[in-house]
Amino acid sequence: MSRRTDHTDPESLENFLRPIVQQFGCDLEAADVAPAPGRGRMLRVLVDRDGGISLDDVAEVTRAISKALDADDLMGDGAYTLEVSSPGVDRPLTLPRHWRRNVSRLVQVTLVAGGTVTGRIKAATDEAAELDVKGRPRTIAYADITKAKIQIEFNRPAGNDEPAADGTVEEN
């Protein structure tokens, strides 16, 4: 049964998409609708999960979302393009799961008290991250962070050659 909603605000989109994405063991990171070049709109959906997400995973989630949107009238009558992907390395770390998924990566943290700290993520809990800063452990509570971003490394430590969802491989 189809329901007419035409609600493409982020909250309505996320409420609609979250259970679909969760069927695949994934987290819905973001969903938004923006004007697309030419006519129509672009529905962008970002998904991720612990251990990363493969291209096959993205394809499965895309098919499920497309099928659900075809059965529902959430997007209304206008044309739209669906784009499902994983967040890029440039995504800010805003939730504990973002930190957990980036253990072993180098991060730059801007502190509420001022200043920045750069270190390698060693562990992450629901309240704080433990970093290795120049060989010394430092625990930083998320509440003390205003901004945190992964630093791109071209010579990343060995053992990190897993392919990303976009098919690229970080080589050492």
JSON list of C-alpha atoms in Angstrom, two decimals, residues 7-152:
[
{"chain": "A", "resi": 7, "resn": "HIS", "atom": "CA", "xyz": [8.44, 14.70, 2.76]},
{"chain": "A", "resi": 8, "resn": "THR", "atom": "CA", "xyz": [11.99, 14.98, 1.54]},
{"chain": "A", "resi": 9, "resn": "ASP", "atom": "CA", "xyz": [13.32, 16.81, 4.58]},
{"chain": "A", "resi": 10, "resn": "PRO", "atom": "CA", "xyz": [16.33, 15.07, 6.17]},
{"chain": "A", "resi": 11, "resn": "GLU", "atom": "CA", "xyz": [14.41, 13.78, 9.20]},
{"chain": "A", "resi": 12, "resn": "SER", "atom": "CA", "xyz": [11.62, 12.19, 7.14]},
{"chain": "A", "resi": 13, "resn": "LEU", "atom": "CA", "xyz": [14.15, 10.70, 4.73]},
{"chain": "A", "resi": 14, "resn": "GLU", "atom": "CA", "xyz": [16.25, 9.26, 7.53]},
{"chain": "A", "resi": 15, "resn": "ASN", "atom": "CA", "xyz": [13.19, 7.80, 9.30]},
{"chain": "A", "resi": 16, "resn": "PHE", "atom": "CA", "xyz": [12.15, 6.13, 6.04]},
{"chain": "A", "resi": 17, "resn": "LEU", "atom": "CA", "xyz": [15.62, 4.90, 5.03]},
{"chain": "A", "resi": 18, "resn": "ARG", "atom": "CA", "xyz": [17.12, 3.86, 8.39]},
{"chain": "A", "resi": 19, "resn": "PRO", "atom": "CA", "xyz": [15.22, 0.53, 8.77]},
{"chain": "A", "resi": 20, "resn": "ILE", "atom": "CA", "xyz": [16.01, -0.41, 5.15]},
{"chain": "A", "resi": 21, "resn": "VAL", "atom": "CA", "xyz": [19.73, 0.25, 5.64]},
{"chain": "A", "resi": 22, "resn": "GLN", "atom": "CA", "xyz": [19.77, -1.54, 9.01]},
{"chain": "A", "resi": 23, "resn": "GLN", "atom": "CA", "xyz": [18.55, -4.75, 7.34]},
{"chain": "A", "resi": 24, "resn": "PHE", "atom": "CA", "xyz": [22.05, -4.98, 5.87]},
{"chain": "A", "resi": 25, "resn": "GLY", "atom": "CA", "xyz": [23.85, -4.35, 9.15]},
{"chain": "A", "resi": 26, "resn": "CYS", "atom": "CA", "xyz": [24.65, -0.80, 8.09]},
{"chain": "A", "resi": 27, "resn": "ASP", "atom": "CA", "xyz": [24.22, 2.61, 9.68]},
{"chain": "A", "resi": 28, "resn": "LEU", "atom": "CA", "xyz": [22.57, 5.46, 7.83]},
{"chain": "A", "resi": 29, "resn": "GLU", "atom": "CA", "xyz": [25.10, 8.28, 8.07]},
{"chain": "A", "resi": 30, "resn": "ALA", "atom": "CA", "xyz": [23.23, 10.91, 6.04]},
{"chain": "A", "resi": 31, "resn": "ALA", "atom": "CA", "xyz": [20.45, 11.41, 3.51]},
{"chain": "A", "resi": 32, "resn": "ASP", "atom": "CA", "xyz": [19.54, 14.54, 1.62]},
{"chain": "A", "resi": 33, "resn": "VAL", "atom": "CA", "xyz": [17.82, 15.73, -1.52]},
{"chain": "A", "resi": 34, "resn": "ALA", "atom": "CA", "xyz": [19.36, 18.45, -3.65]},
{"chain": "A", "resi": 35, "resn": "PRO", "atom": "CA", "xyz": [18.60, 19.90, -7.07]},
{"chain": "A", "resi": 36, "resn": "ALA", "atom": "CA", "xyz": [20.33, 17.92, -9.80]},
{"chain": "A", "resi": 37, "resn": "PRO", "atom": "CA", "xyz": [21.89, 19.47, -12.90]},
{"chain": "A", "resi": 38, "resn": "GLY", "atom": "CA", "xyz": [19.20, 19.81, -15.51]},
{"chain": "A", "resi": 39, "resn": "ARG", "atom": "CA", "xyz": [15.84, 18.57, -14.32]},
{"chain": "A", "resi": 40, "resn": "GLY", "atom": "CA", "xyz": [15.00, 16.61, -11.24]},
{"chain": "A", "resi": 41, "resn": "ARG", "atom": "CA", "xyz": [16.62, 16.01, -7.88]},
{"chain": "A", "resi": 42, "resn": "MET", "atom": "CA", "xyz": [19.46, 13.96, -6.44]},
{"chain": "A", "resi": 43, "resn": "LEU", "atom": "CA", "xyz": [18.79, 11.76, -3.40]},
{"chain": "A", "resi": 44, "resn": "ARG", "atom": "CA", "xyz": [22.18, 11.12, -1.77]},
{"chain": "A", "resi": 45, "resn": "VAL", "atom": "CA", "xyz": [22.41, 8.40, 0.87]},
{"chain": "A", "resi": 46, "resn": "LEU", "atom": "CA", "xyz": [25.57, 7.66, 2.90]},
{"chain": "A", "resi": 47, "resn": "VAL", "atom": "CA", "xyz": [25.87, 4.27, 4.60]},
{"chain": "A", "resi": 48, "resn": "ASP", "atom": "CA", "xyz": [28.66, 2.64, 6.59]},
{"chain": "A", "resi": 49, "resn": "ARG", "atom": "CA", "xyz": [29.28, -0.18, 9.04]},
{"chain": "A", "resi": 50, "resn": "ASP", "atom": "CA", "xyz": [31.95, -1.61, 11.27]},
{"chain": "A", "resi": 51, "resn": "GLY", "atom": "CA", "xyz": [34.59, -3.28, 9.13]},
{"chain": "A", "resi": 52, "resn": "GLY", "atom": "CA", "xyz": [33.74, -1.07, 6.15]},
{"chain": "A", "resi": 53, "resn": "ILE", "atom": "CA", "xyz": [31.33, -1.47, 3.30]},
{"chain": "A", "resi": 54, "resn": "SER", "atom": "CA", "xyz": [32.09, -3.05, -0.08]},
{"chain": "A", "resi": 55, "resn": "LEU", "atom": "CA", "xyz": [30.81, -2.16, -3.52]},
{"chain": "A", "resi": 56, "resn": "ASP", "atom": "CA", "xyz": [28.59, -5.27, -3.41]},
{"chain": "A", "resi": 57, "resn": "ASP", "atom": "CA", "xyz": [27.14, -4.08, -0.09]},
{"chain": "A", "resi": 58, "resn": "VAL", "atom": "CA", "xyz": [26.43, -0.64, -1.59]},
{"chain": "A", "resi": 59, "resn": "ALA", "atom": "CA", "xyz": [24.72, -2.29, -4.57]},
{"chain": "A", "resi": 60, "resn": "GLU", "atom": "CA", "xyz": [22.48, -4.40, -2.30]},
{"chain": "A", "resi": 61, "resn": "VAL", "atom": "CA", "xyz": [21.50, -1.40, -0.19]},
{"chain": "A", "resi": 62, "resn": "THR", "atom": "CA", "xyz": [20.85, 0.64, -3.35]},
{"chain": "A", "resi": 63, "resn": "ARG", "atom": "CA", "xyz": [18.50, -2.03, -4.75]},
{"chain": "A", "resi": 64, "resn": "ALA", "atom": "CA", "xyz": [16.59, -2.25, -1.46]},
{"chain": "A", "resi": 65, "resn": "ILE", "atom": "CA", "xyz": [16.22, 1.54, -1.19]},
{"chain": "A", "resi": 66, "resn": "SER", "atom": "CA", "xyz": [15.14, 1.82, -4.82]},
{"chain": "A", "resi": 67, "resn": "LYS", "atom": "CA", "xyz": [12.53, -0.91, -4.36]},
{"chain": "A", "resi": 68, "resn": "ALA", "atom": "CA", "xyz": [11.18, 0.75, -1.20]},
{"chain": "A", "resi": 69, "resn": "LEU", "atom": "CA", "xyz": [11.01, 4.16, -2.89]},
{"chain": "A", "resi": 70, "resn": "ASP", "atom": "CA", "xyz": [9.19, 2.63, -5.87]},
{"chain": "A", "resi": 71, "resn": "ALA", "atom": "CA", "xyz": [6.59, 1.17, -3.48]},
{"chain": "A", "resi": 72, "resn": "ASP", "atom": "CA", "xyz": [6.18, 4.43, -1.56]},
{"chain": "A", "resi": 73, "resn": "ASP", "atom": "CA", "xyz": [5.48, 7.97, -2.66]},
{"chain": "A", "resi": 74, "resn": "LEU", "atom": "CA", "xyz": [8.08, 9.63, -0.42]},
{"chain": "A", "resi": 75, "resn": "MET", "atom": "CA", "xyz": [9.80, 11.36, -3.33]},
{"chain": "A", "resi": 76, "resn": "GLY", "atom": "CA", "xyz": [6.56, 12.56, -4.91]},
{"chain": "A", "resi": 77, "resn": "ASP", "atom": "CA", "xyz": [5.99, 12.71, -8.65]},
{"chain": "A", "resi": 78, "resn": "GLY", "atom": "CA", "xyz": [9.16, 14.52, -9.72]},
{"chain": "A", "resi": 79, "resn": "ALA", "atom": "CA", "xyz": [12.16, 12.83, -11.30]},
{"chain": "A", "resi": 80, "resn": "TYR", "atom": "CA", "xyz": [15.10, 12.00, -9.06]},
{"chain": "A", "resi": 81, "resn": "THR", "atom": "CA", "xyz": [18.39, 10.13, -9.15]},
{"chain": "A", "resi": 82, "resn": "LEU", "atom": "CA", "xyz": [19.40, 7.85, -6.27]},
{"chain": "A", "resi": 83, "resn": "GLU", "atom": "CA", "xyz": [23.07, 7.84, -5.22]},
{"chain": "A", "resi": 84, "resn": "VAL", "atom": "CA", "xyz": [24.20, 5.51, -2.42]},
{"chain": "A", "resi": 85, "resn": "SER", "atom": "CA", "xyz": [27.80, 5.55, -1.21]},
{"chain": "A", "resi": 86, "resn": "SER", "atom": "CA", "xyz": [30.02, 5.32, 1.83]},
{"chain": "A", "resi": 87, "resn": "PRO", "atom": "CA", "xyz": [31.34, 8.42, 3.58]},
{"chain": "A", "resi": 88, "resn": "GLY", "atom": "CA", "xyz": [34.71, 9.63, 2.39]},
{"chain": "A", "resi": 89, "resn": "VAL", "atom": "CA", "xyz": [37.82, 9.92, 4.49]},
{"chain": "A", "resi": 90, "resn": "ASP", "atom": "CA", "xyz": [37.17, 13.66, 4.74]},
{"chain": "A", "resi": 91, "resn": "ARG", "atom": "CA", "xyz": [34.02, 13.16, 6.81]},
{"chain": "A", "resi": 92, "resn": "PRO", "atom": "CA", "xyz": [34.33, 14.74, 10.27]},
{"chain": "A", "resi": 93, "resn": "LEU", "atom": "CA", "xyz": [34.35, 12.29, 13.18]},
{"chain": "A", "resi": 94, "resn": "THR", "atom": "CA", "xyz": [31.22, 13.25, 15.09]},
{"chain": "A", "resi": 95, "resn": "LEU", "atom": "CA", "xyz": [30.00, 10.00, 16.67]},
{"chain": "A", "resi": 96, "resn": "PRO", "atom": "CA", "xyz": [31.75, 7.29, 18.71]},
{"chain": "A", "resi": 97, "resn": "ARG", "atom": "CA", "xyz": [31.20, 4.79, 15.87]},
{"chain": "A", "resi": 98, "resn": "HIS", "atom": "CA", "xyz": [33.12, 7.08, 13.50]},
{"chain": "A", "resi": 99, "resn": "TRP", "atom": "CA", "xyz": [36.10, 6.96, 15.87]},
{"chain": "A", "resi": 100, "resn": "ARG", "atom": "CA", "xyz": [35.81, 3.17, 16.32]},
{"chain": "A", "resi": 101, "resn": "ARG", "atom": "CA", "xyz": [35.78, 2.63, 12.55]},
{"chain": "A", "resi": 102, "resn": "ASN", "atom": "CA", "xyz": [38.96, 4.67, 12.16]},
{"chain": "A", "resi": 103, "resn": "VAL", "atom": "CA", "xyz": [41.17, 3.00, 14.78]},
{"chain": "A", "resi": 104, "resn": "SER", "atom": "CA", "xyz": [44.78, 3.02, 13.51]},
{"chain": "A", "resi": 105, "resn": "ARG", "atom": "CA", "xyz": [44.27, 6.15, 11.40]},
{"chain": "A", "resi": 106, "resn": "LEU", "atom": "CA", "xyz": [45.92, 9.51, 11.99]},
{"chain": "A", "resi": 107, "resn": "VAL", "atom": "CA", "xyz": [43.50, 12.21, 13.17]},
{"chain": "A", "resi": 108, "resn": "GLN", "atom": "CA", "xyz": [43.73, 15.95, 13.76]},
{"chain": "A", "resi": 109, "resn": "VAL", "atom": "CA", "xyz": [41.57, 17.15, 16.65]},
{"chain": "A", "resi": 110, "resn": "THR", "atom": "CA", "xyz": [40.58, 20.74, 17.40]},
{"chain": "A", "resi": 111, "resn": "LEU", "atom": "CA", "xyz": [39.91, 21.16, 21.11]},
{"chain": "A", "resi": 112, "resn": "VAL", "atom": "CA", "xyz": [37.17, 23.21, 22.79]},
{"chain": "A", "resi": 113, "resn": "ALA", "atom": "CA", "xyz": [39.86, 24.75, 25.01]},
{"chain": "A", "resi": 114, "resn": "GLY", "atom": "CA", "xyz": [41.82, 25.80, 21.91]},
{"chain": "A", "resi": 115, "resn": "GLY", "atom": "CA", "xyz": [44.67, 24.26, 20.01]},
{"chain": "A", "resi": 116, "resn": "THR", "atom": "CA", "xyz": [44.96, 21.09, 18.01]},
{"chain": "A", "resi": 117, "resn": "VAL", "atom": "CA", "xyz": [46.26, 17.61, 18.66]},
{"chain": "A", "resi": 118, "resn": "THR", "atom": "CA", "xyz": [47.38, 15.17, 15.96]},
{"chain": "A", "resi": 119, "resn": "GLY", "atom": "CA", "xyz": [47.71, 11.50, 16.81]},
{"chain": "A", "resi": 120, "resn": "ARG", "atom": "CA", "xyz": [46.89, 7.97, 15.78]},
{"chain": "A", "resi": 121, "resn": "ILE", "atom": "CA", "xyz": [43.60, 6.54, 17.09]},
{"chain": "A", "resi": 122, "resn": "LYS", "atom": "CA", "xyz": [44.42, 3.56, 19.30]},
{"chain": "A", "resi": 123, "resn": "ALA", "atom": "CA", "xyz": [40.97, 2.90, 20.80]},
{"chain": "A", "resi": 124, "resn": "ALA", "atom": "CA", "xyz": [37.52, 4.46, 21.06]},
{"chain": "A", "resi": 125, "resn": "THR", "atom": "CA", "xyz": [34.77, 4.15, 23.64]},
{"chain": "A", "resi": 126, "resn": "ASP", "atom": "CA", "xyz": [31.36, 5.80, 23.84]},
{"chain": "A", "resi": 127, "resn": "GLU", "atom": "CA", "xyz": [32.89, 8.74, 25.76]},
{"chain": "A", "resi": 128, "resn": "ALA", "atom": "CA", "xyz": [36.46, 9.23, 24.53]},
{"chain": "A", "resi": 129, "resn": "ALA", "atom": "CA", "xyz": [39.21, 8.29, 22.11]},
{"chain": "A", "resi": 130, "resn": "GLU", "atom": "CA", "xyz": [42.69, 7.18, 23.03]},
{"chain": "A", "resi": 131, "resn": "LEU", "atom": "CA", "xyz": [45.35, 8.61, 20.75]},
{"chain": "A", "resi": 132, "resn": "ASP", "atom": "CA", "xyz": [49.03, 7.93, 20.34]},
{"chain": "A", "resi": 133, "resn": "VAL", "atom": "CA", "xyz": [50.53, 11.42, 20.20]},
{"chain": "A", "resi": 134, "resn": "LYS", "atom": "CA", "xyz": [54.23, 11.24, 19.37]},
{"chain": "A", "resi": 135, "resn": "GLY", "atom": "CA", "xyz": [54.57, 7.90, 21.16]},
{"chain": "A", "resi": 136, "resn": "ARG", "atom": "CA", "xyz": [52.57, 8.90, 24.25]},
{"chain": "A", "resi": 137, "resn": "PRO", "atom": "CA", "xyz": [48.99, 7.87, 25.02]},
{"chain": "A", "resi": 138, "resn": "ARG", "atom": "CA", "xyz": [46.44, 10.65, 25.35]},
{"chain": "A", "resi": 139, "resn": "THR", "atom": "CA", "xyz": [42.75, 10.18, 26.06]},
{"chain": "A", "resi": 140, "resn": "ILE", "atom": "CA", "xyz": [40.46, 12.92, 24.79]},
{"chain": "A", "resi": 141, "resn": "ALA", "atom": "CA", "xyz": [36.77, 13.07, 25.70]},
{"chain": "A", "resi": 142, "resn": "TYR", "atom": "CA", "xyz": [34.48, 13.73, 22.74]},
{"chain": "A", "resi": 143, "resn": "ALA", "atom": "CA", "xyz": [32.91, 16.56, 24.76]},
{"chain": "A", "resi": 144, "resn": "ASP", "atom": "CA", "xyz": [36.30, 18.33, 24.63]},
{"chain": "A", "resi": 145, "resn": "ILE", "atom": "CA", "xyz": [36.46, 18.20, 20.81]},
{"chain": "A", "resi": 146, "resn": "THR", "atom": "CA", "xyz": [35.05, 20.81, 18.44]},
{"chain": "A", "resi": 147, "resn": "LYS", "atom": "CA", "xyz": [36.30, 19.17, 15.24]},
{"chain": "A", "resi": 148, "resn": "ALA", "atom": "CA", "xyz": [38.11, 15.97, 14.27]},
{"chain": "A", "resi": 149, "resn": "LYS", "atom": "CA", "xyz": [39.22, 14.87, 10.81]},
{"chain": "A", "resi": 150, "resn": "ILE", "atom": "CA", "xyz": [41.22, 11.94, 9.53]},
{"chain": "A", "resi": 151, "resn": "GLN", "atom": "CA", "xyz": [44.53, 12.95, 7.98]},
{"chain": "A", "resi": 152, "resn": "ILE", "atom": "CA", "xyz": [45.29, 11.44, 4.61]}
]
